[in-house]
Short mmCIF file of C-alpha atoms in Angstrom, two decimals:
data_model
loop_
_atom_site.label_atom_id
_atom_site.label_comp_id
_atom_site.label_asym_id
_atom_site.label_seq_id
_atom_site.Cartn_x
_atom_site.Cartn_y
_atom_site.Cartn_z
CA UNK A 29 -19.30 -10.35 -0.48
CA UNK A 30 -16.73 -8.85 2.17
CA UNK A 31 -15.38 -10.90 4.70
CA UNK A 32 -14.20 -9.12 8.06
CA UNK A 33 -12.32 -12.42 9.25
CA UNK A 34 -9.38 -12.04 6.80
CA UNK A 35 -7.77 -9.86 8.43
CA UNK A 36 -7.76 -11.67 11.39
CA UNK A 37 -3.65 -12.63 10.82
CA UNK A 38 -1.79 -9.83 12.93
CA UNK A 39 2.06 -9.34 11.33
CA UNK A 40 5.27 -11.19 13.02
CA UNK A 41 8.21 -9.14 14.02
CA UNK A 42 10.76 -10.10 11.53
CA UNK A 43 14.18 -10.47 12.67
CA UNK A 44 16.47 -13.35 11.07
CA UNK A 45 18.45 -10.93 10.05
CA UNK A 46 19.42 -8.93 12.88
CA UNK A 47 22.80 -9.89 15.16
CA UNK A 48 21.96 -11.27 19.03
CA UNK A 49 23.10 -8.31 21.19
CA UNK A 50 22.98 -10.42 24.22
CA UNK A 51 25.44 -10.96 26.89
CA UNK A 52 25.72 -13.63 27.63
CA UNK A 53 24.11 -16.22 30.06
CA UNK A 54 26.66 -16.60 33.66
CA UNK A 55 26.90 -20.78 34.69
CA UNK A 56 28.00 -19.85 37.86
CA UNK A 57 26.60 -18.75 40.79
CA UNK A 58 29.22 -16.49 42.55
CA UNK A 59 30.70 -13.52 40.23
CA UNK A 60 34.16 -12.03 41.24
CA UNK A 61 32.87 -7.84 41.00
CA UNK A 62 36.54 -6.93 41.02
CA UNK A 63 36.93 -8.85 37.93
CA UNK A 64 33.88 -6.92 36.36
CA UNK A 65 34.79 -3.40 37.40
CA UNK A 66 38.34 -4.37 35.92
CA UNK A 67 36.75 -4.87 32.61
CA UNK A 68 34.27 -1.46 32.72
CA UNK A 69 37.59 0.71 33.61
CA UNK A 70 39.43 -1.24 30.64
CA UNK A 71 36.11 -0.82 28.04
CA UNK A 72 35.95 2.95 29.23
CA UNK A 73 39.82 4.06 28.61
CA UNK A 74 40.10 1.63 25.48
CA UNK A 75 40.03 3.52 22.00
CA UNK A 76 35.91 2.75 21.35
CA UNK A 77 33.47 5.07 19.44
CA UNK A 78 31.24 6.98 21.42
CA UNK A 79 27.82 6.75 20.05
CA UNK A 80 27.10 8.54 16.99
CA UNK A 81 24.68 11.41 16.75
CA UNK A 82 22.22 10.52 13.99
CA UNK A 83 21.42 14.17 12.59
CA UNK A 84 22.39 15.39 8.92
CA UNK A 85 25.42 15.23 8.96
CA UNK A 86 25.70 12.15 9.96
CA UNK A 87 23.81 10.66 7.54
CA UNK A 88 25.45 13.22 4.43
CA UNK A 89 28.77 11.28 6.00
CA UNK A 90 27.60 7.97 5.68
CA UNK A 91 26.53 7.90 2.30
CA UNK A 92 29.77 10.24 1.43
CA UNK A 93 31.28 7.15 2.11
CA UNK A 94 28.40 4.31 0.89
CA UNK A 95 28.34 5.89 -3.11
CA UNK A 96 33.03 6.98 -2.64
CA UNK A 97 32.85 3.03 -1.90
CA UNK A 98 30.08 2.01 -4.42
CA UNK A 99 32.71 3.98 -6.52
CA UNK A 100 35.61 2.49 -5.53
CA UNK A 101 34.57 -0.81 -6.51
CA UNK A 102 32.44 0.17 -9.89
CA UNK A 103 35.68 0.86 -10.97
CA UNK A 104 37.96 -2.20 -9.35
CA UNK A 105 35.74 -3.90 -11.35
CA UNK A 106 35.89 -2.76 -15.19
CA UNK A 107 39.63 -2.89 -14.96
CA UNK A 108 39.79 -6.43 -14.22
CA UNK A 109 36.67 -8.24 -14.60
CA UNK A 110 38.17 -11.33 -15.18
CA UNK A 111 40.93 -10.95 -11.58
CA UNK A 112 38.12 -11.24 -9.26
CA UNK A 113 41.19 -10.53 -6.79
CA UNK A 114 42.06 -7.52 -8.02
CA UNK A 115 39.05 -6.21 -7.29
CA UNK A 116 37.60 -8.26 -3.96
CA UNK A 117 38.82 -5.64 -1.08
CA UNK A 118 36.54 -2.99 -2.86
CA UNK A 119 33.93 -5.43 -1.68
CA UNK A 120 34.45 -6.02 1.16
CA UNK A 121 34.66 -1.87 1.89
CA UNK A 122 31.78 -1.65 -0.18
CA UNK A 123 29.75 -4.20 2.07
CA UNK A 124 30.70 -3.14 5.61
CA UNK A 125 29.76 0.28 3.60
CA UNK A 126 26.67 -1.17 3.60
CA UNK A 127 26.00 -2.59 7.06
CA UNK A 128 27.39 0.80 8.15
CA UNK A 129 24.60 2.71 6.76
CA UNK A 130 21.93 0.16 9.00
CA UNK A 131 22.27 2.87 11.65
CA UNK A 132 19.73 4.97 9.23
CA UNK A 133 16.58 2.96 10.55
CA UNK A 134 17.08 4.29 13.70
CA UNK A 135 16.05 7.90 12.44
CA UNK A 136 13.20 7.33 10.28
CA UNK A 137 12.78 11.02 9.98
CA UNK A 138 15.31 12.12 7.69
CA UNK A 139 14.62 9.69 4.76
CA UNK A 140 13.49 12.73 2.86
CA UNK A 141 17.20 14.24 3.53
CA UNK A 142 17.79 10.72 2.17
CA UNK A 143 15.72 10.63 -0.33
CA UNK A 144 17.22 14.56 -1.66
CA UNK A 145 20.75 13.57 -0.93
CA UNK A 146 20.27 11.28 -4.48
CA UNK A 147 20.92 8.02 -2.36
CA UNK A 148 18.67 5.91 -2.85
CA UNK A 149 19.48 5.14 -6.60
CA UNK A 150 21.90 3.85 -5.58
CA UNK A 151 20.71 1.49 -2.71
CA UNK A 152 18.71 0.19 -5.07
CA UNK A 153 21.17 -0.34 -7.62
CA UNK A 154 22.73 -2.94 -5.03
CA UNK A 155 19.86 -5.80 -5.80
CA UNK A 156 21.51 -5.86 -9.48
CA UNK A 157 25.10 -6.42 -7.99
CA UNK A 158 27.05 -9.04 -10.13
CA UNK A 159 28.17 -10.87 -6.74
CA UNK A 160 25.09 -11.90 -5.17
CA UNK A 161 26.09 -11.38 -1.52
CA UNK A 162 26.23 -7.40 -1.76
CA UNK A 163 22.89 -7.81 -3.43
CA UNK A 164 21.57 -9.62 -0.22
CA UNK A 165 23.25 -6.94 1.53
CA UNK A 166 21.13 -4.09 0.05
CA UNK A 167 18.40 -6.75 0.24
CA UNK A 168 18.72 -6.60 4.06
CA UNK A 169 19.52 -2.73 4.38
CA UNK A 170 16.67 -2.66 2.81
CA UNK A 171 13.90 -4.53 4.89
CA UNK A 172 15.67 -2.54 7.96
CA UNK A 173 14.93 0.58 6.28
CA UNK A 174 10.91 -0.66 5.68
CA UNK A 175 10.51 -1.92 9.41
CA UNK A 176 7.49 -1.54 10.82
CA UNK A 177 8.79 -0.49 13.94
CA UNK A 178 11.24 1.79 12.75
CA UNK A 179 8.29 3.60 10.65
CA UNK A 180 5.59 3.92 13.39
CA UNK A 181 4.46 6.94 13.73
CA UNK A 182 6.80 8.27 11.21
CA UNK A 183 4.03 7.68 8.38
CA UNK A 184 5.30 10.59 6.27
CA UNK A 185 8.48 10.17 5.94
CA UNK A 186 7.85 6.23 5.50
CA UNK A 187 5.56 7.58 2.92
CA UNK A 188 8.66 9.53 1.26
CA UNK A 189 11.56 6.82 1.22
CA UNK A 190 8.86 3.83 -0.21
CA UNK A 191 8.03 6.49 -3.43
CA UNK A 192 11.85 7.43 -3.98
CA UNK A 193 12.21 2.97 -3.83
CA UNK A 194 8.54 2.31 -6.51
CA UNK A 195 9.97 5.39 -8.82
CA UNK A 196 14.20 3.95 -8.73
CA UNK A 197 12.39 0.02 -9.52
CA UNK A 198 13.20 -1.66 -6.61
CA UNK A 199 9.79 -3.01 -6.68
CA UNK A 200 10.98 -4.54 -10.13
CA UNK A 201 14.66 -5.68 -9.05
CA UNK A 202 13.87 -7.54 -5.18
CA UNK A 203 11.30 -9.51 -7.53
CA UNK A 204 14.21 -9.81 -9.71
CA UNK A 205 16.60 -10.84 -7.05
CA UNK A 206 13.73 -13.56 -5.75
CA UNK A 207 14.29 -15.71 -9.19
CA UNK A 208 18.33 -15.32 -8.62
CA UNK A 209 17.92 -17.39 -4.94
CA UNK A 210 18.67 -20.55 -3.78
CA UNK A 211 16.99 -21.30 -0.38
CA UNK A 212 19.53 -24.46 0.12
CA UNK A 213 21.88 -21.60 1.20
CA UNK A 214 21.07 -20.03 4.43
CA UNK A 215 21.99 -17.02 3.76
CA UNK A 216 20.05 -17.10 0.42
CA UNK A 217 16.70 -18.50 2.02
CA UNK A 218 16.54 -15.76 4.84
CA UNK A 219 17.34 -12.98 1.90
CA UNK A 220 14.25 -14.63 0.18
CA UNK A 221 12.19 -13.69 3.22
CA UNK A 222 13.58 -10.36 3.65
CA UNK A 223 12.83 -9.34 0.28
CA UNK A 224 9.24 -10.41 0.86
CA UNK A 225 9.43 -8.53 4.01
CA UNK A 226 10.63 -5.31 1.95
CA UNK A 227 8.04 -5.60 -0.27
CA UNK A 228 4.85 -6.29 2.56
CA UNK A 229 6.34 -3.05 4.49
CA UNK A 230 6.28 -1.22 1.36
CA UNK A 231 2.30 -2.40 1.50
CA UNK A 232 1.97 -1.15 5.16
CA UNK A 233 2.91 1.63 4.21
CA UNK A 234 1.30 2.59 0.59
CA UNK A 235 -1.42 0.43 0.10
CA UNK A 236 -1.39 1.05 -3.69
CA UNK A 237 2.15 -1.20 -3.95
CA UNK A 238 -0.22 -4.61 -3.43
CA UNK A 239 -0.88 -3.74 -7.45
CA UNK A 240 2.32 -1.14 -8.77
CA UNK A 241 4.39 -4.40 -7.77
CA UNK A 242 1.22 -7.32 -9.91
CA UNK A 243 0.75 -4.68 -12.72
CA UNK A 244 5.01 -4.07 -13.33
CA UNK A 245 6.45 -7.53 -12.04
CA UNK A 246 6.10 -11.91 -11.42
CA UNK A 247 5.96 -12.06 -7.77
CA UNK A 248 2.53 -13.52 -8.07
CA UNK A 249 3.74 -16.23 -10.94
CA UNK A 250 6.82 -16.51 -7.99
CA UNK A 251 4.61 -17.11 -5.29
CA UNK A 252 2.26 -19.62 -7.05
CA UNK A 253 5.59 -21.59 -7.58
CA UNK A 254 6.46 -21.43 -3.68
CA UNK A 255 3.01 -23.42 -2.24
CA UNK A 256 2.84 -25.38 -5.23
CA UNK A 257 6.30 -27.24 -3.53
CA UNK A 258 4.44 -30.00 -1.16
CA UNK A 259 7.06 -29.13 1.77
CA UNK A 260 6.51 -26.66 4.18
CA UNK A 261 9.69 -24.72 5.40
CA UNK A 262 9.10 -20.77 6.73
CA UNK A 263 9.95 -18.69 2.91
CA UNK A 264 6.40 -21.07 1.88
CA UNK A 265 4.35 -20.05 4.53
CA UNK A 266 5.66 -16.23 4.19
CA UNK A 267 4.83 -16.86 0.77
CA UNK A 268 0.92 -17.49 1.79
CA UNK A 269 1.17 -14.66 3.71
CA UNK A 270 2.30 -12.48 1.41
CA UNK A 271 -0.39 -13.62 -1.52
CA UNK A 272 -3.50 -12.62 1.00
CA UNK A 273 -2.05 -9.16 1.88
CA UNK A 274 -1.91 -8.47 -1.79
CA UNK A 275 -5.52 -10.25 -2.80
CA UNK A 276 -6.95 -8.76 -0.54
CA UNK A 277 -9.48 -5.79 -1.24
CA UNK A 278 -7.24 -6.32 -4.92
CA UNK A 279 -10.25 -6.93 -7.11
CA UNK A 280 -7.47 -6.33 -9.67
CA UNK A 281 -5.39 -8.87 -8.30
CA UNK A 282 -7.52 -11.37 -7.56
CA UNK A 283 -8.42 -10.83 -10.50
CA UNK A 284 -5.34 -11.34 -12.47
CA UNK A 285 -4.50 -14.11 -10.09
CA UNK A 286 -7.41 -15.70 -11.58
CA UNK A 287 -6.16 -15.40 -15.04
CA UNK A 288 -3.22 -17.45 -14.02
CA UNK A 289 -4.42 -20.68 -12.93
CA UNK A 290 -4.08 -19.51 -9.17
CA UNK A 291 -7.49 -20.97 -8.50
CA UNK A 292 -6.28 -24.61 -9.42
CA UNK A 293 -3.07 -23.54 -7.49
CA UNK A 294 -4.30 -22.80 -4.10
CA UNK A 295 -7.09 -25.61 -4.60
CA UNK A 296 -3.45 -28.23 -4.92
CA UNK A 297 -2.46 -26.39 -2.15
CA UNK A 298 -4.88 -27.00 0.47
CA UNK A 299 -6.03 -30.60 -1.05
CA UNK A 300 -2.48 -31.40 0.99
CA UNK A 301 -4.52 -30.95 3.33
CA UNK A 302 -7.72 -32.51 3.21
CA UNK A 303 -7.11 -36.20 4.96
CA UNK A 304 -4.35 -34.84 7.10
CA UNK A 305 -3.96 -31.95 9.97
CA UNK A 306 -1.15 -29.67 10.02
CA UNK A 307 1.61 -30.73 12.10
CA UNK A 308 2.83 -27.30 13.33
CA UNK A 309 1.17 -23.65 14.81
CA UNK A 310 3.11 -22.08 11.77
CA UNK A 311 2.29 -24.76 8.81
CA UNK A 312 -1.60 -24.87 10.51
CA UNK A 313 -1.11 -20.44 9.75
CA UNK A 314 -0.08 -20.79 6.30
CA UNK A 315 -3.25 -23.23 5.98
CA UNK A 316 -4.82 -20.18 7.35
CA UNK A 317 -2.96 -18.14 5.20
CA UNK A 318 -4.11 -19.70 1.95
CA UNK A 319 -7.85 -20.29 2.23
CA UNK A 320 -7.79 -16.59 2.42
CA UNK A 321 -6.18 -15.91 -0.27
CA UNK A 322 -8.30 -18.93 -1.81
CA UNK A 323 -11.64 -16.73 -0.85
CA UNK A 324 -10.32 -13.75 -1.44
CA UNK A 325 -9.97 -14.85 -4.72
CA UNK A 326 -13.54 -16.23 -4.69
CA UNK A 327 -15.03 -12.38 -4.75
CA UNK A 328 -15.20 -12.02 -8.82
CA UNK A 329 -17.83 -14.07 -10.72
CA UNK A 330 -15.23 -15.59 -13.44
CA UNK A 331 -13.40 -17.08 -10.40
CA UNK A 332 -16.19 -18.55 -8.63
CA UNK A 333 -16.54 -20.62 -12.46
CA UNK A 334 -12.93 -21.64 -12.52
CA UNK A 335 -13.48 -22.83 -8.80
CA UNK A 336 -16.63 -24.77 -9.45
CA UNK A 337 -14.79 -26.44 -12.99
CA UNK A 338 -11.34 -27.18 -10.32
CA UNK A 339 -13.85 -29.35 -8.81
CA UNK A 340 -13.58 -26.84 -6.01
CA UNK A 341 -17.50 -27.61 -4.02
CA UNK A 342 -15.51 -31.48 -4.28
CA UNK A 343 -13.18 -30.86 -2.65
CA UNK A 344 -14.18 -28.30 0.59
CA UNK A 345 -17.32 -31.87 1.11
CA UNK A 346 -13.92 -33.83 1.45
CA UNK A 347 -12.44 -31.48 4.06
CA UNK A 348 -15.37 -31.17 6.11
CA UNK A 349 -16.42 -35.20 6.09
CA UNK A 350 -13.21 -36.23 6.17
CA UNK A 351 -13.52 -33.67 9.88
CA UNK A 352 -9.78 -32.13 9.99
CA UNK A 353 -8.50 -28.66 11.43
CA UNK A 354 -9.37 -27.11 8.33
CA UNK A 355 -13.40 -27.95 8.36
CA UNK A 356 -14.59 -24.52 9.29
CA UNK A 357 -11.66 -23.04 6.14
CA UNK A 358 -14.12 -25.12 3.60
CA UNK A 359 -17.17 -24.28 4.77
CA UNK A 360 -16.28 -20.27 4.50
CA UNK A 361 -14.72 -21.30 0.89
CA UNK A 362 -17.65 -22.89 0.46
CA UNK A 363 -20.30 -20.04 1.70
CA UNK A 364 -17.50 -17.54 -0.50
CA UNK A 365 -17.99 -19.56 -4.15
CA UNK A 366 -22.06 -19.65 -3.24
CA UNK A 367 -22.47 -16.24 -2.49
CA UNK A 368 -24.76 -15.23 -5.41
CA UNK A 369 -23.44 -17.67 -7.59
CA UNK A 370 -26.22 -19.95 -8.46
CA UNK A 371 -23.89 -22.89 -10.36
CA UNK A 372 -22.08 -23.45 -7.07
CA UNK A 373 -25.16 -23.81 -5.55
CA UNK A 374 -26.41 -26.59 -7.65
CA UNK A 375 -23.28 -28.39 -8.23
CA UNK A 376 -23.91 -28.49 -4.17
CA UNK A 377 -27.08 -30.48 -4.17
CA UNK A 378 -25.08 -32.34 -7.66
CA UNK A 379 -22.53 -34.05 -4.56
CA UNK A 380 -24.51 -34.43 -2.03
CA UNK A 381 -23.46 -31.46 -0.19
CA UNK A 382 -27.11 -31.27 1.34
CA UNK A 383 -26.68 -33.35 3.85
CA UNK A 384 -22.55 -32.12 5.45
CA UNK A 385 -23.79 -29.18 4.96
CA UNK A 386 -27.36 -29.61 7.62
CA UNK A 387 -25.47 -31.55 9.92
CA UNK A 388 -22.72 -28.48 10.60
CA UNK A 389 -26.85 -26.77 10.57
CA UNK A 390 -27.08 -29.21 12.95
CA UNK A 391 -24.18 -28.19 15.34
CA UNK A 392 -22.12 -31.56 14.38
CA UNK A 393 -19.17 -29.99 14.00
CA UNK A 394 -15.68 -32.21 14.58
CA UNK A 395 -14.32 -30.24 18.26
CA UNK A 396 -10.88 -30.23 18.04
CA UNK A 397 -7.92 -27.96 20.77
CA UNK A 398 -8.79 -24.80 17.83
CA UNK A 399 -12.47 -25.80 17.25
CA UNK A 400 -13.36 -25.15 21.03
CA UNK A 401 -13.00 -21.41 21.16
CA UNK A 402 -16.24 -20.24 21.85
CA UNK A 403 -15.37 -17.74 18.83
CA UNK A 404 -15.18 -20.06 16.58
CA UNK A 405 -18.06 -22.14 17.00
CA UNK A 406 -19.91 -18.90 16.70
CA UNK A 407 -18.47 -18.67 13.14
CA UNK A 408 -18.81 -21.00 11.30
CA UNK A 409 -22.21 -21.25 12.81
CA UNK A 410 -23.09 -17.99 11.12
CA UNK A 411 -21.03 -19.24 8.52
CA UNK A 412 -23.54 -22.94 8.00
CA UNK A 413 -26.09 -20.05 7.78
CA UNK A 414 -24.42 -18.13 5.13
CA UNK A 415 -24.01 -20.81 3.47
CA UNK A 416 -27.84 -22.58 3.65
CA UNK A 417 -29.13 -18.64 2.85
CA UNK A 418 -26.95 -18.70 0.08
CA UNK A 419 -28.33 -21.60 -1.68
CA UNK A 420 -32.41 -20.74 -0.55
CA UNK A 421 -30.97 -17.60 -3.37
CA UNK A 422 -28.89 -19.77 -5.78
CA UNK A 423 -31.35 -23.18 -6.26
CA UNK A 424 -34.88 -21.52 -6.80
CA UNK A 425 -36.81 -23.92 -8.37
CA UNK A 426 -37.51 -28.04 -10.14
CA UNK A 427 -35.74 -31.42 -7.92
CA UNK A 428 -33.15 -29.69 -5.89
CA UNK A 429 -35.26 -26.83 -4.79
CA UNK A 430 -37.74 -30.07 -3.39
CA UNK A 431 -34.81 -31.10 -1.87
CA UNK A 432 -33.62 -28.59 0.04
CA UNK A 433 -36.99 -27.50 0.93
CA UNK A 434 -37.54 -31.52 1.70
CA UNK A 435 -34.15 -31.14 4.53
CA UNK A 436 -36.65 -28.94 6.93
CA UNK A 437 -39.42 -31.02 7.08
CA UNK A 438 -37.39 -35.28 7.64
CA UNK A 439 -37.19 -36.00 11.12
CA UNK A 440 -40.34 -34.16 12.51
CA UNK A 441 -39.08 -31.04 11.43
CA UNK A 442 -36.33 -30.38 13.46
CA UNK A 443 -33.91 -28.29 10.95
CA UNK A 444 -37.01 -25.87 11.74
CA UNK A 445 -37.17 -26.60 15.09
CA UNK A 446 -32.83 -25.03 15.04
CA UNK A 447 -33.90 -22.24 13.26
CA UNK A 448 -36.63 -20.99 15.42
CA UNK A 449 -33.63 -21.61 18.08
CA UNK A 450 -31.22 -19.46 16.31
CA UNK A 451 -33.81 -17.10 15.29
CA UNK A 452 -34.97 -16.16 19.01
CA UNK A 453 -31.06 -16.25 20.52
CA UNK A 454 -29.64 -14.01 17.50
CA UNK A 455 -32.98 -11.73 18.47
CA UNK A 456 -32.14 -11.44 21.77
CA UNK A 457 -28.83 -10.83 21.67
CA UNK A 458 -30.33 -7.72 19.11
CA UNK A 459 -32.87 -6.47 21.30
CA UNK A 460 -30.28 -6.62 24.56
CA UNK A 461 -27.00 -4.74 22.28
CA UNK A 462 -29.87 -1.30 21.22
CA UNK A 463 -30.99 -2.07 24.98
CA UNK A 464 -27.57 -1.54 26.34
CA UNK A 465 -27.13 1.43 23.94
CA UNK A 466 -30.52 2.77 24.65
CA UNK A 467 -29.16 3.09 28.76
CA UNK A 468 -26.03 5.26 27.13
CA UNK A 469 -26.71 8.44 27.66
CA UNK A 470 -23.72 10.44 27.76
CA UNK A 471 -23.53 13.06 24.20
CA UNK A 472 -19.74 11.86 22.99
CA UNK A 473 -22.01 7.70 21.90
CA UNK A 474 -24.73 9.25 20.63
CA UNK A 475 -25.29 7.86 17.21
CA UNK A 476 -26.24 8.67 14.48
CA UNK A 477 -28.85 6.20 12.41
CA UNK A 478 -26.13 5.03 10.38
CA UNK A 479 -24.03 4.39 12.95
CA UNK A 480 -26.92 2.80 14.98
CA UNK A 481 -27.16 0.20 11.91
CA UNK A 482 -24.04 -1.28 11.72
CA UNK A 483 -23.89 -2.01 15.23
CA UNK A 484 -26.71 -4.04 15.19
CA UNK A 485 -24.84 -6.11 12.66
CA UNK A 486 -21.75 -6.69 14.84
CA UNK A 487 -24.37 -7.76 17.61
CA UNK A 488 -25.41 -10.59 15.05
CA UNK A 489 -28.13 -8.41 13.61
CA UNK A 490 -26.36 -9.22 9.60
CA UNK A 491 -27.04 -13.22 10.97
CA UNK A 492 -30.86 -12.26 12.31
CA UNK A 493 -31.68 -10.71 9.22
CA UNK A 494 -29.86 -14.47 7.01
CA UNK A 495 -32.18 -16.59 9.37
CA UNK A 496 -35.14 -14.77 8.46
CA UNK A 497 -34.65 -14.34 4.97
CA UNK A 498 -34.74 -19.64 4.94
CA UNK A 499 -37.70 -18.53 7.25
CA UNK A 500 -39.27 -16.48 4.29
CA UNK A 501 -37.91 -18.74 1.88
CA UNK A 502 -39.18 -21.64 4.18
CA UNK A 503 -43.37 -19.72 4.23
CA UNK A 504 -43.11 -18.83 1.09
CA UNK A 505 -43.25 -22.31 0.09
CA UNK A 506 -47.00 -23.48 1.11
CA UNK A 507 -45.59 -26.66 2.60
CA UNK A 508 -48.27 -26.80 5.59
CA UNK A 509 -46.27 -28.78 7.49
CA UNK A 510 -43.80 -26.58 7.46
CA UNK A 511 -45.95 -23.12 7.92
CA UNK A 512 -47.75 -24.97 11.67
CA UNK A 513 -44.16 -26.50 12.47
CA UNK A 514 -43.61 -22.04 12.52
CA UNK A 515 -46.69 -21.04 13.49
CA UNK A 516 -46.29 -23.34 16.30
CA UNK A 517 -43.09 -22.95 17.91
CA UNK A 518 -43.48 -18.57 16.98
CA UNK A 519 -47.32 -19.39 19.61
CA UNK A 520 -44.87 -20.85 22.26
CA UNK A 521 -42.35 -17.99 21.74
CA UNK A 522 -44.95 -15.19 22.29
CA UNK A 523 -43.64 -14.81 18.67
CA UNK A 524 -45.74 -13.40 15.72
CA UNK A 525 -45.21 -13.29 11.96
CA UNK A 526 -44.94 -9.59 12.72
CA UNK A 527 -41.96 -9.60 14.47
CA UNK A 528 -40.05 -12.19 12.21
CA UNK A 529 -41.67 -9.86 9.10
CA UNK A 530 -39.82 -7.05 11.01
CA UNK A 531 -36.33 -8.05 10.94
CA UNK A 532 -36.50 -8.85 6.86
CA UNK A 533 -38.13 -4.88 6.25
CA UNK A 534 -34.56 -3.80 8.38
CA UNK A 535 -33.20 -6.34 5.10
CA UNK A 536 -35.51 -5.09 3.17
CA UNK A 537 -34.52 -1.25 3.72
CA UNK A 538 -30.95 -1.17 4.47
CA UNK A 539 -29.84 -3.46 0.65
CA UNK A 540 -27.40 -1.53 -0.95
CA UNK A 541 -26.45 -0.72 -4.42
CA UNK A 542 -22.39 -1.77 -4.91
CA UNK A 543 -23.57 -4.30 -7.48
CA UNK A 544 -26.00 -1.52 -9.53
CA UNK A 545 -28.98 0.27 -9.31
CA UNK A 546 -31.02 -2.53 -11.46
CA UNK A 547 -29.25 -6.07 -8.73
CA UNK A 548 -30.05 -3.70 -6.01
CA UNK A 549 -34.02 -3.87 -7.49
CA UNK A 550 -33.96 -7.58 -8.02
CA UNK A 551 -32.98 -8.06 -4.49
CA UNK A 552 -35.35 -6.30 -2.90
CA UNK A 553 -38.07 -7.71 -4.96
CA UNK A 554 -37.60 -11.16 -4.22
CA UNK A 555 -37.64 -10.36 -0.42
CA UNK A 556 -40.60 -8.07 -0.98
CA UNK A 557 -42.40 -11.75 -1.69
CA UNK A 558 -41.89 -12.88 2.04
CA UNK A 559 -42.90 -8.86 2.90
CA UNK A 560 -46.05 -9.66 1.56
CA UNK A 561 -46.37 -13.75 2.46
CA UNK A 562 -46.28 -13.03 6.47
#
């Protein structure tokens, strides 16, 4: 099942390697203006170089100077391999020249020229330099050149650069350097962040990079090792964010990580928060990233199986029972695990998950600062409805089915009351949205049927359809008390079974064939039973 909520993170600005160019703060209230004027005069009369205009000529000059310094360094190292003092100066010169190249980020429109001047192989080659400081200089340069702020509105030049970087094995070398860096050293720690940022920036420009980097390198293995570490820090958070980006919308990466024991590792990482909350907003974001990764992993069927075997159902229920901040994320993961996967539904019932799920269904949701938000409450409500619909779809007979149906009879059928309350609320909302569009008679707002249907789904139609399907399951059970209660509540709301039937029919008409024509037929056959029963 697709998840519209996986995209909820905005990319953060990463400027950790930038120099602070802000002027020093002045403490005293009175400033001697004559001193300032004298300072300005001395600066203007000094031999400071004017601001350089970035054009093709300047680019060529920079590239030539860089190549010269690089060649000098290579020669010095070859001549005096065992005497670092003899090549130290050439290393300092090369470092300075790489720093100067960072100005090129100010002119991304020149990137195709940078590529045609054949500078990319030399820049990428620096990642393999024997001096780790030079390799770090190259990582920082690449982060600058690919920065999202730099590449904004420069799509074509950005693609040219990223293609050239990929061709010259930058992904392999960036991942190699991740394995060499020691995060206990501040500069190397920052370089880990910069290497990950470069990969993220490249994915932003060319989404195919997400699969290329996982095919060609051991990045997934490195990330798994990084999120296994118990202590929280900025790079663990960033590794979790990169993993979510790599998994999102990529069945190949989801399956690849699943085969690497990824489901188990991600479960271990979230298990640290089963009975405690994150200590900071950054740590909270990391936990959300980890759950995003888990939900992506739970798309392929084989990973759902791994989740059940690794006792993921039990872990999510423990998190819900502990009522910590990951409560909503655990509901979401269960929803993904149980969608179209009966074994997860059966396990859920066997480990007494019904009590916990129906407490949430009845609105008994733990309240925290995060959970107070109306959007959070609503999203959670929709998740729980989806989860219960999955249970009905996955448990079709036997004692488990009886236990599930029995939930709707206990306490004077209170859960049917709640279901009808939700049905009315979502029905009213969809109706109100439809009427609003009908009033908008401007030509440019004319919508075709598909767009109109999608708008209705956004307004809550999908959840309304799931509620109607759950009512279909209850009605089809032919349980006299349930049927009597449903009919009574419909009459009270001046509704009839035809209204519910209409919602179920619309759901039937729009079942897609994403999982193949046979699966579509099977799904429609199930829904047809409810249409016939009403």
